[in-house]
PDB file of C-alpha atoms in Angstrom:
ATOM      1  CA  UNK A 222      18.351   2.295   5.129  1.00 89.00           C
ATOM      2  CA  UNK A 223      20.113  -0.444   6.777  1.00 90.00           C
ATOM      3  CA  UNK A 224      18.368  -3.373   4.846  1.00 94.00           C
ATOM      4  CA  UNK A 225      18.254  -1.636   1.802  1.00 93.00           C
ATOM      5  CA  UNK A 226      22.047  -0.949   2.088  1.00 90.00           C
ATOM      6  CA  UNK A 227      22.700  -4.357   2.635  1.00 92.00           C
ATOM      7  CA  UNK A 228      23.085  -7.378   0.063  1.00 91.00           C
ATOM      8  CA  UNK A 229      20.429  -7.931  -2.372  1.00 90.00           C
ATOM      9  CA  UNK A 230      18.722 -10.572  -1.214  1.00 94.00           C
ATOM     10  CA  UNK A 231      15.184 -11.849  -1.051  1.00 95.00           C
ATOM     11  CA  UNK A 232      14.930 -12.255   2.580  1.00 95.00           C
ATOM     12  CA  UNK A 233      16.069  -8.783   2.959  1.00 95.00           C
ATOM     13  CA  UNK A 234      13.652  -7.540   0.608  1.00 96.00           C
ATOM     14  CA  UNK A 235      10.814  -9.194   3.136  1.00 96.00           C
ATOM     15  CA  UNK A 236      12.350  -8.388   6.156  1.00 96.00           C
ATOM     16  CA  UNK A 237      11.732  -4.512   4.980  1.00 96.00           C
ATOM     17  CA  UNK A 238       8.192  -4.874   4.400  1.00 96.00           C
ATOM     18  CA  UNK A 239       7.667  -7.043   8.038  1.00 96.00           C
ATOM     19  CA  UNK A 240       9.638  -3.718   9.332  1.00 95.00           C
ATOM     20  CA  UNK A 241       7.266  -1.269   7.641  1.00 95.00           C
ATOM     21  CA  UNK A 242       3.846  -3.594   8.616  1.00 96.00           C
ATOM     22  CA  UNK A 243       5.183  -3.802  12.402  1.00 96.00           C
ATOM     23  CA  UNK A 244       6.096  -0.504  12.689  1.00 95.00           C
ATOM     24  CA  UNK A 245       2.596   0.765  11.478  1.00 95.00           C
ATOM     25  CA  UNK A 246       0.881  -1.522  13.779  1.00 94.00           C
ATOM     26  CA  UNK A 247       2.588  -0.400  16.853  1.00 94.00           C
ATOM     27  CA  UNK A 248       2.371   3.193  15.677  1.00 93.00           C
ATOM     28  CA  UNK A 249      -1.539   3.126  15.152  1.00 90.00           C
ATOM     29  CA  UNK A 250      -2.023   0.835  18.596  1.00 90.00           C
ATOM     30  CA  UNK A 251      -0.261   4.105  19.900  1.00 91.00           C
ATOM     31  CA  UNK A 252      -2.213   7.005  18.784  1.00 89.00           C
ATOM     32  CA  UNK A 253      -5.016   4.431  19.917  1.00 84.00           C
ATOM     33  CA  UNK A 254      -4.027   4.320  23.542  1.00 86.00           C
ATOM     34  CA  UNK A 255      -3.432   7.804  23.280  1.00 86.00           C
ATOM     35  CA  UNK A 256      -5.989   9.432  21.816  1.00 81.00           C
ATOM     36  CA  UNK A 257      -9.737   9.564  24.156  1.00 75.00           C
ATOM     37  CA  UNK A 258     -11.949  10.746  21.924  1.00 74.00           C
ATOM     38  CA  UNK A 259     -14.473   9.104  23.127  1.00 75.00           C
ATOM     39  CA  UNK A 260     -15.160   7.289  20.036  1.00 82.00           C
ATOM     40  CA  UNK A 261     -14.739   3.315  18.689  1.00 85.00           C
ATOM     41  CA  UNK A 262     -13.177   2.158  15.556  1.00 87.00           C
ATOM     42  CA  UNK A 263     -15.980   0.295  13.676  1.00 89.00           C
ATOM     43  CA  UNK A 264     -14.396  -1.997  11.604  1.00 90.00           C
ATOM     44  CA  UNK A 265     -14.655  -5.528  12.468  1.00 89.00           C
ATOM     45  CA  UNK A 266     -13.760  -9.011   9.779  1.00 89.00           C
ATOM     46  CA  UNK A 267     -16.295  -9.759   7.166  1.00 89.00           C
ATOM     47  CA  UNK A 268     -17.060  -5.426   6.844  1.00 92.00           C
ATOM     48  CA  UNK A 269     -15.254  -5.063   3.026  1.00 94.00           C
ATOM     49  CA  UNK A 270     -16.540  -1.448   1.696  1.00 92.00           C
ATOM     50  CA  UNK A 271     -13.031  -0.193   1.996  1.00 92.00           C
ATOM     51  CA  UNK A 272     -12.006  -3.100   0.225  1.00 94.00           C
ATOM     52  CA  UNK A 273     -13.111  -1.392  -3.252  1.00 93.00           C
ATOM     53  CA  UNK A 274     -11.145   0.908  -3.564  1.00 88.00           C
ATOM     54  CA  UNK A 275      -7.924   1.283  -5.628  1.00 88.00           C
ATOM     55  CA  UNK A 276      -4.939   0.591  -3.309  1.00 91.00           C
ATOM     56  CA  UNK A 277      -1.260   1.845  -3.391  1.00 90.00           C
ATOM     57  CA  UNK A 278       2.036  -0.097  -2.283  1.00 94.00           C
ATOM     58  CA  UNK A 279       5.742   0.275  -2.121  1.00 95.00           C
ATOM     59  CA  UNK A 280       7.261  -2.273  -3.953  1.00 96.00           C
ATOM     60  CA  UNK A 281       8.756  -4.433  -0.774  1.00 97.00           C
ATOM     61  CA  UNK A 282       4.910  -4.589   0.735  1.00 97.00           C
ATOM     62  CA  UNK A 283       3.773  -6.198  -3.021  1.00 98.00           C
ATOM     63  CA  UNK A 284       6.730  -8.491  -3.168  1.00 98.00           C
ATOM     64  CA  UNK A 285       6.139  -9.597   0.339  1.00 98.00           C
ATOM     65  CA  UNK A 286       2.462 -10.350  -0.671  1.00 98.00           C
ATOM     66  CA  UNK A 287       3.428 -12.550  -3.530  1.00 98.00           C
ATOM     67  CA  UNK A 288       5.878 -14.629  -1.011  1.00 98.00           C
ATOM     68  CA  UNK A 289       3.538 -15.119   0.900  1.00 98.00           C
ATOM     69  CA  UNK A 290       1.040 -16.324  -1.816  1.00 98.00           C
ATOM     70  CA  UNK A 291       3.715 -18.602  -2.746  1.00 97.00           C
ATOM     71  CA  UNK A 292       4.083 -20.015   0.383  1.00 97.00           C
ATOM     72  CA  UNK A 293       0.700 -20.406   1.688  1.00 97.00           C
ATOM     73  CA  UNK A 294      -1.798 -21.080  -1.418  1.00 98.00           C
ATOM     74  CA  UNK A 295      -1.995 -24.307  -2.817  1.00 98.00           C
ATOM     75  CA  UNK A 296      -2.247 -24.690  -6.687  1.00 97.00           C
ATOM     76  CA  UNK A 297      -5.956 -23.732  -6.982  1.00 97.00           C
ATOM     77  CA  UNK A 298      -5.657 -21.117  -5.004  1.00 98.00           C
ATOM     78  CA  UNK A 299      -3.383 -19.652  -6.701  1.00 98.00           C
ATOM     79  CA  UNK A 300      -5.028 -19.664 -10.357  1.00 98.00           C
ATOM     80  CA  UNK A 301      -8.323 -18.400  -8.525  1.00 98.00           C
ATOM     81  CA  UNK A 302      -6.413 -15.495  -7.326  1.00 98.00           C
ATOM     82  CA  UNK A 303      -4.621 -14.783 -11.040  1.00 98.00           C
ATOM     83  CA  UNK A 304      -7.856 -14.746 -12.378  1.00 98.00           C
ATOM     84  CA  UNK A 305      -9.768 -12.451 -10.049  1.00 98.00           C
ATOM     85  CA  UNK A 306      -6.792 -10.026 -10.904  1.00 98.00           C
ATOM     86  CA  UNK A 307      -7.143 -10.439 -14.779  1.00 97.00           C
ATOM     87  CA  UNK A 308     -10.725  -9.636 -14.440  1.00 97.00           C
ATOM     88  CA  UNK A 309      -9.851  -6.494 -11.828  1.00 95.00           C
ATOM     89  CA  UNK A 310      -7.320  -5.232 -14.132  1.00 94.00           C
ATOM     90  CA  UNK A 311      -9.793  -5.772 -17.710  1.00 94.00           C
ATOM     91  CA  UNK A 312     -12.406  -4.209 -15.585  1.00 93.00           C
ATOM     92  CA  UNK A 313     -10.121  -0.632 -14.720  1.00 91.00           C
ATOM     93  CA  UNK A 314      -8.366  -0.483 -17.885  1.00 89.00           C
ATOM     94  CA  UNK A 315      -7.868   3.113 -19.062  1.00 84.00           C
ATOM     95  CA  UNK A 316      -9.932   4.595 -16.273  1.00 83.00           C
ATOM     96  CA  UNK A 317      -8.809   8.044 -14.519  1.00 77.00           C
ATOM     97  CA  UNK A 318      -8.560   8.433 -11.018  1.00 72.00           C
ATOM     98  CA  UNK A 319     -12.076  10.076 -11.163  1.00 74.00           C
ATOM     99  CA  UNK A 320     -13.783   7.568 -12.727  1.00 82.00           C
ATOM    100  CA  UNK A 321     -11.805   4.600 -11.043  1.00 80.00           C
ATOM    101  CA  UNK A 322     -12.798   5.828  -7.422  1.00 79.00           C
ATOM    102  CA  UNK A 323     -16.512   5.774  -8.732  1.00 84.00           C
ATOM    103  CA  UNK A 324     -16.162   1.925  -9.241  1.00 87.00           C
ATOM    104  CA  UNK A 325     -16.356  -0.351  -6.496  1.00 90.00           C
ATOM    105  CA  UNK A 326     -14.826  -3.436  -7.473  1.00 93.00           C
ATOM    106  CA  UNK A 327     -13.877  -6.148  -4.957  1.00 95.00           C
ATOM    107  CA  UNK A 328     -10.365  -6.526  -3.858  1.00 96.00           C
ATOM    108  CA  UNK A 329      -8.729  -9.644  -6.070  1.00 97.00           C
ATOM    109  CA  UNK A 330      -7.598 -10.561  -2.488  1.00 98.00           C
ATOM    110  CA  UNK A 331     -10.944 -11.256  -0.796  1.00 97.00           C
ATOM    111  CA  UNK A 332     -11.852 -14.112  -0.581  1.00 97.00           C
ATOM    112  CA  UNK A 333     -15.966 -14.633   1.472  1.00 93.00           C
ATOM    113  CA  UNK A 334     -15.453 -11.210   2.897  1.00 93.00           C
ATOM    114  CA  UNK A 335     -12.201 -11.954   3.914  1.00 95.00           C
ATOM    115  CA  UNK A 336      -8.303 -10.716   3.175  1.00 97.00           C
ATOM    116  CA  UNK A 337      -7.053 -13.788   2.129  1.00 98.00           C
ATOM    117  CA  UNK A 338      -3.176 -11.859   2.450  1.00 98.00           C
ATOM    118  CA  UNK A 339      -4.324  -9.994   5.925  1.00 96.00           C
ATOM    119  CA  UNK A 340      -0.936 -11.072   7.953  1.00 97.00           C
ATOM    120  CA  UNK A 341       0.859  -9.089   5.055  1.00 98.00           C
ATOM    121  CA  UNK A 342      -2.004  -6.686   4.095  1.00 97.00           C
ATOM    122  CA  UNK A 343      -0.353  -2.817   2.451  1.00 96.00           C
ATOM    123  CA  UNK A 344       0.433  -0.379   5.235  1.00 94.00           C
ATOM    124  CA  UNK A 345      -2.722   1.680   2.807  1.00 91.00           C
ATOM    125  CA  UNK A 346      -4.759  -1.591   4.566  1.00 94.00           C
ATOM    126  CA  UNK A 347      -3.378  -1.149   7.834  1.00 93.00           C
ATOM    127  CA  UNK A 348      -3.556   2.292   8.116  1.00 90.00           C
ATOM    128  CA  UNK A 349      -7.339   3.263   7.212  1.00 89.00           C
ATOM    129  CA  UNK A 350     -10.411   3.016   9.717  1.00 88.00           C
ATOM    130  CA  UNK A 351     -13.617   4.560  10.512  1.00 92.00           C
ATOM    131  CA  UNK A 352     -15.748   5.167  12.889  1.00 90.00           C
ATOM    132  CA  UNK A 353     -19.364   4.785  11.492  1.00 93.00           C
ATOM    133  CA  UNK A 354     -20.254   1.444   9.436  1.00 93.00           C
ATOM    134  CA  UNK A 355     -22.944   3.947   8.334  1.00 94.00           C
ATOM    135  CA  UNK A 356     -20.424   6.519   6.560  1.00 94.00           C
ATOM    136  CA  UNK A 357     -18.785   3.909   4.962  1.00 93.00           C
ATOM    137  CA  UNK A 358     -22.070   1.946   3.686  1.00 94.00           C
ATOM    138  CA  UNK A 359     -22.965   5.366   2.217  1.00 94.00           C
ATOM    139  CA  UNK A 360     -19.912   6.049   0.669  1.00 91.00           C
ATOM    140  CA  UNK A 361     -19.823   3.122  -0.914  1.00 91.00           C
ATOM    141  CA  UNK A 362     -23.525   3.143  -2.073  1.00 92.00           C
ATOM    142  CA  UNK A 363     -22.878   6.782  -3.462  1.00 90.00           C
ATOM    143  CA  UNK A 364     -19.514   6.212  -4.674  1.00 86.00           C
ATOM    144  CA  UNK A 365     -17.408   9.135  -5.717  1.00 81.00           C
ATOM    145  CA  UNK A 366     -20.020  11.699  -4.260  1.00 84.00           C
ATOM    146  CA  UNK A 367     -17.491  12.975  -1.469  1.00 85.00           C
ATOM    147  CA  UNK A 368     -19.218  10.959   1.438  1.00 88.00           C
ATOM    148  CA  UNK A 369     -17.572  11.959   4.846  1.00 91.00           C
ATOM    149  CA  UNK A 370     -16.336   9.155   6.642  1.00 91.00           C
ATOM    150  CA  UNK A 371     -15.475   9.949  10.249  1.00 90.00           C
ATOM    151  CA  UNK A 372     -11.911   8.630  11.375  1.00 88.00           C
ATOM    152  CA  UNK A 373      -9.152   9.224  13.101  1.00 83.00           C
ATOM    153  CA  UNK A 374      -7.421  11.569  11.513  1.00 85.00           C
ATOM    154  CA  UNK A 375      -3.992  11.038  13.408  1.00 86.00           C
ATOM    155  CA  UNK A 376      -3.949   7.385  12.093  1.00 86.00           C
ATOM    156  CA  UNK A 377      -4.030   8.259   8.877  1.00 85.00           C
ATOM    157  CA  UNK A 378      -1.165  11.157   9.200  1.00 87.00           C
ATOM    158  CA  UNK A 379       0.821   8.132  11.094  1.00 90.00           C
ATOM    159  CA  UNK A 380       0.503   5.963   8.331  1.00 88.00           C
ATOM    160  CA  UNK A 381       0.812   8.357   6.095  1.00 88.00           C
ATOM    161  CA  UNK A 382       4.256   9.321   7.279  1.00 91.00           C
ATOM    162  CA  UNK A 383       5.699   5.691   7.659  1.00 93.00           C
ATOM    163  CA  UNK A 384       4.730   4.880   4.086  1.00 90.00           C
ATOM    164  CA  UNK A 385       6.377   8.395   3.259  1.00 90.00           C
ATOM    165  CA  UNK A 386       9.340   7.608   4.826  1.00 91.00           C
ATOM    166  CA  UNK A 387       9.855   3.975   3.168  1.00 94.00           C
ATOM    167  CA  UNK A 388      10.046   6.229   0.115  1.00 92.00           C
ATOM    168  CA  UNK A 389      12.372   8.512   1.579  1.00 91.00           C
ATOM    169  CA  UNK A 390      15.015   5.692   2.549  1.00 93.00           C
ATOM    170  CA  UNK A 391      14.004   4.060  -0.975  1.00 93.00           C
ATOM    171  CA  UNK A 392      14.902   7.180  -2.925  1.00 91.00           C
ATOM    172  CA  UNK A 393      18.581   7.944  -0.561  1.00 91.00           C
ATOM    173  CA  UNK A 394      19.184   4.378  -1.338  1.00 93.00           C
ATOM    174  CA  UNK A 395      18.840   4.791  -5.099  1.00 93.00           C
ATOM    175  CA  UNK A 396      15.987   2.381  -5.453  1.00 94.00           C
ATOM    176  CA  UNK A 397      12.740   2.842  -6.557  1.00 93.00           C
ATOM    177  CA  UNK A 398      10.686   4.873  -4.499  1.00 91.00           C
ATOM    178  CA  UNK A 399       7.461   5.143  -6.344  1.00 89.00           C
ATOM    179  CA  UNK A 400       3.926   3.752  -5.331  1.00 90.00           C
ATOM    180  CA  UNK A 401       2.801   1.014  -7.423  1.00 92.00           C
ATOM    181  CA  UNK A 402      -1.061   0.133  -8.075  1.00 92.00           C
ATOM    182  CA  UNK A 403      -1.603  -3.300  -6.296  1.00 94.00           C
ATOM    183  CA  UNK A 404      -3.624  -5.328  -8.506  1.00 95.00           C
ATOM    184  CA  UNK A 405      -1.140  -4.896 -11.399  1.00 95.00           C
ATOM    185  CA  UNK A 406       2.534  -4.888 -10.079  1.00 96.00           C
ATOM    186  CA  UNK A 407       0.749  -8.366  -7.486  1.00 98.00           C
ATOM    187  CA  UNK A 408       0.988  -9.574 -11.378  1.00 97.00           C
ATOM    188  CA  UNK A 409       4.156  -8.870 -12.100  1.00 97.00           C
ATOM    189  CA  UNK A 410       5.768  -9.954  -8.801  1.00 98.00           C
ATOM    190  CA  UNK A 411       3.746 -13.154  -9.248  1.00 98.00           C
ATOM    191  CA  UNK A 412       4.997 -13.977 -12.451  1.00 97.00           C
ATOM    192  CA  UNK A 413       8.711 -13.558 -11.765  1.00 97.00           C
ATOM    193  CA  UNK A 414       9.817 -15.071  -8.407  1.00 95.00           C
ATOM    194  CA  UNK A 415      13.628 -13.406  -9.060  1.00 97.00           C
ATOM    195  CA  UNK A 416      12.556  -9.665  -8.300  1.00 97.00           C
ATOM    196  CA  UNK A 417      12.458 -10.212  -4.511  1.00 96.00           C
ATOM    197  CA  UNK A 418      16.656 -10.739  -5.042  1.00 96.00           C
ATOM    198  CA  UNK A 419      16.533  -7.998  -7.838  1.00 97.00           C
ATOM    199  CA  UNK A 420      14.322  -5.380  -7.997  1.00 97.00           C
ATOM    200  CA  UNK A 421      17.001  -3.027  -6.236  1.00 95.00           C
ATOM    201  CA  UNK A 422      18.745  -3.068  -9.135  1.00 95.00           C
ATOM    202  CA  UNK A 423      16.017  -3.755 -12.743  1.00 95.00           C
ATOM    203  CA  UNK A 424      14.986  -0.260 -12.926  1.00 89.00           C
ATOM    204  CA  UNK A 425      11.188   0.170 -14.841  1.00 92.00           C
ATOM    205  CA  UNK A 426      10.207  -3.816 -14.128  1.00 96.00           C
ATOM    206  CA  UNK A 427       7.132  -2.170 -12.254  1.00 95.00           C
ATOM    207  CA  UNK A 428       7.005   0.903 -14.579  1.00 91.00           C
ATOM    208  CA  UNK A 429       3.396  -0.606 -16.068  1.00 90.00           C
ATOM    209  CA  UNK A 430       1.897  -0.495 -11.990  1.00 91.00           C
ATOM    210  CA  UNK A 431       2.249   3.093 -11.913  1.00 85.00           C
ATOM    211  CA  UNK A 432       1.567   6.606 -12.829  1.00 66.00           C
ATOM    212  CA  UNK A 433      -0.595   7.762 -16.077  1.00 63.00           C
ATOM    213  CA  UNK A 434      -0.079   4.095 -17.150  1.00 60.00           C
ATOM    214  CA  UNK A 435      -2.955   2.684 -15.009  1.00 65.00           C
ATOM    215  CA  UNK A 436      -4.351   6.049 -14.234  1.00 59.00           C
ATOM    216  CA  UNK A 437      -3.123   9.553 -12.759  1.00 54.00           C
ATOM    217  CA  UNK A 438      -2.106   8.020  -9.586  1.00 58.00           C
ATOM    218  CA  UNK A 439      -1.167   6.333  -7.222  1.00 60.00           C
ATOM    219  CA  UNK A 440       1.505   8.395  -8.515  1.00 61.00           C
ATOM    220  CA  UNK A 441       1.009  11.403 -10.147  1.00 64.00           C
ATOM    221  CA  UNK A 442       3.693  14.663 -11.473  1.00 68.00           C
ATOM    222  CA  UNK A 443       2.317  16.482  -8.337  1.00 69.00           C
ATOM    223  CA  UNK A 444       2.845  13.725  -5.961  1.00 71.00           C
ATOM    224  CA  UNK A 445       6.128  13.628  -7.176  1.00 76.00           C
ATOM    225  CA  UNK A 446       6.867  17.253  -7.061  1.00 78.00           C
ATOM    226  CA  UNK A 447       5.793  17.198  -3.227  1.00 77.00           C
ATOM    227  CA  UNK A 448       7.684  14.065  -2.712  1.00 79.00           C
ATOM    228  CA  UNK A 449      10.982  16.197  -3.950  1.00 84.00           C
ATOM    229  CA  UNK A 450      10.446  18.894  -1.300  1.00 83.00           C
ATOM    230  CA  UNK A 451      10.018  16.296   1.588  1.00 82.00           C
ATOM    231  CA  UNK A 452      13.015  14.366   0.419  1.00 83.00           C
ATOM    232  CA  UNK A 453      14.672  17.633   0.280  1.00 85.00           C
ATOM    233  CA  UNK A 454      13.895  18.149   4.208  1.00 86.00           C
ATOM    234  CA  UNK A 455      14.806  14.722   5.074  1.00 84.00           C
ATOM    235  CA  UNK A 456      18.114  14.395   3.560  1.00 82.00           C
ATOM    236  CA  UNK A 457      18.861  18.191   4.637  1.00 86.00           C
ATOM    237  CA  UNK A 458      18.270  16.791   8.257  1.00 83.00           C
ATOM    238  CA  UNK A 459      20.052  13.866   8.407  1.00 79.00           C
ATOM    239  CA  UNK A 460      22.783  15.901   6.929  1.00 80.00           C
ATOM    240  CA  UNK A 461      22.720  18.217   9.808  1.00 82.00           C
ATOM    241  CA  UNK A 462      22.581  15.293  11.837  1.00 75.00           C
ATOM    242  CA  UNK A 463      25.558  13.550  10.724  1.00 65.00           C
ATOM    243  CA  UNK A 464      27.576  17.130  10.578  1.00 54.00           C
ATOM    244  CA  UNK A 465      26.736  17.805  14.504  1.00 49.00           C
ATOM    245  CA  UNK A 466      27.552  14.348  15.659  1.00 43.00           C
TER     246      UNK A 466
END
């Protein structure tokens, strides 16, 4: 709330995101260290099943990703990347969540097995693991047939909660709040440098990255009706806060 109170300006806008990936790290190296289950996370570099999957963002996590692309990728680079996501986003046109989840395409962001954006990877990226290379082989080899894949499940309600929250403070602070699909608002960020200063305040400029528009998700009418009553909560306890203080 801080940052997002503050001028509108670019570094800001990263600074937010670095916040969000740091604080999910540290939060999931926690429930690590804390939780003896007596079990291993298996994923190691160069294991990409989970990479096939249709991933969510906040809007400060994809602008942070196309700094960064800016930054680090030379020229060629660059156009290799823009045309992996052309093909990704040809290739998932018009699909529903249904059929989308039973099509394992590569991330646009590998690249040999590997996240070519890891240092500024989603907190979605950050925040998923298994346990079994085996569950996730065979969920990927029987896509969208319910595969179990054994996890920690506290991770994931970590994660979960962070990202939550970043759409809490995004909301109070009368900014967009919404997930976006990653493939298609990486586009638009890419294409127009400006929106790290202004995306506070151009309402709908990643309106084609989300909802029934790609597909029913990654944010549907019912996300958005439980969204309400957790917003609800939040602002009704910080409220309370602020009163007793």
């Amino acid at each position: 709330m801080k940052i997002l109170s503050g001028p509108p300006m670019a570094p800001a806008t990263i600074e937010l995101a670095r916040r969000i990936d740091g604080l999910t790290d540290r939060s999931i190296a926690q429930v690590h260290d804390a939780c003896h289950d007596g079990h291993r996370v298996a994923c190691r570099s160069g294991c990409t099943y989970c990479c096939t999957f249709p991933v969510a963002a906040s809007i400060p996590e994809v602008l942070a990703i196309a700094s960064f692309v800016r930054d680090r990728f030379e020229a060629g680079r660059r156009s290799a990347l823009d045309a992996r996501i052309e093909a990704n986003i040809a290739a998932t046109n018009g699909m529903d969540m249904s059929r989308r989840d039973r099509v394992r395409l590569d991330c646009p962001f590998l690249e040999a097995g590997q996240c070519s954006v890891y240092e500024v990877r989603p907190v979605a990226c950050r925040g998923v693991s298994s346990y079994s290379v085996d569950d996730c082989r065979e969920d990927y080899e029987q896509a969208g047939a319910g595969v179990e894949i054994h996890a920690n499940a506290i991770r994931e309600l970590v994660f979960g909660a962070i990202r939550e929250g970043l759409a809490v403070a995004c909301k109070m602070a009368s900014v967009e709040h919404r997930l976006v699909e990653l493939a298609r608002s990486y586009r638009i960020a890419s294409e127009d440098s400006t929106l790290e200063e202004t995306w506070r305040s151009r309402a709908g400029a990643f309106d084609s990255a989300m909802a029934e528009r790609v597909f029913p998700g990654p944010w549907s009418g019912e996300l958005e009706e439980e969204f309400k009553e957790v917003y609800r909560e939040t602002v009704d306890h910080f409220e309370r806060g602020s009163g007793s203080a």
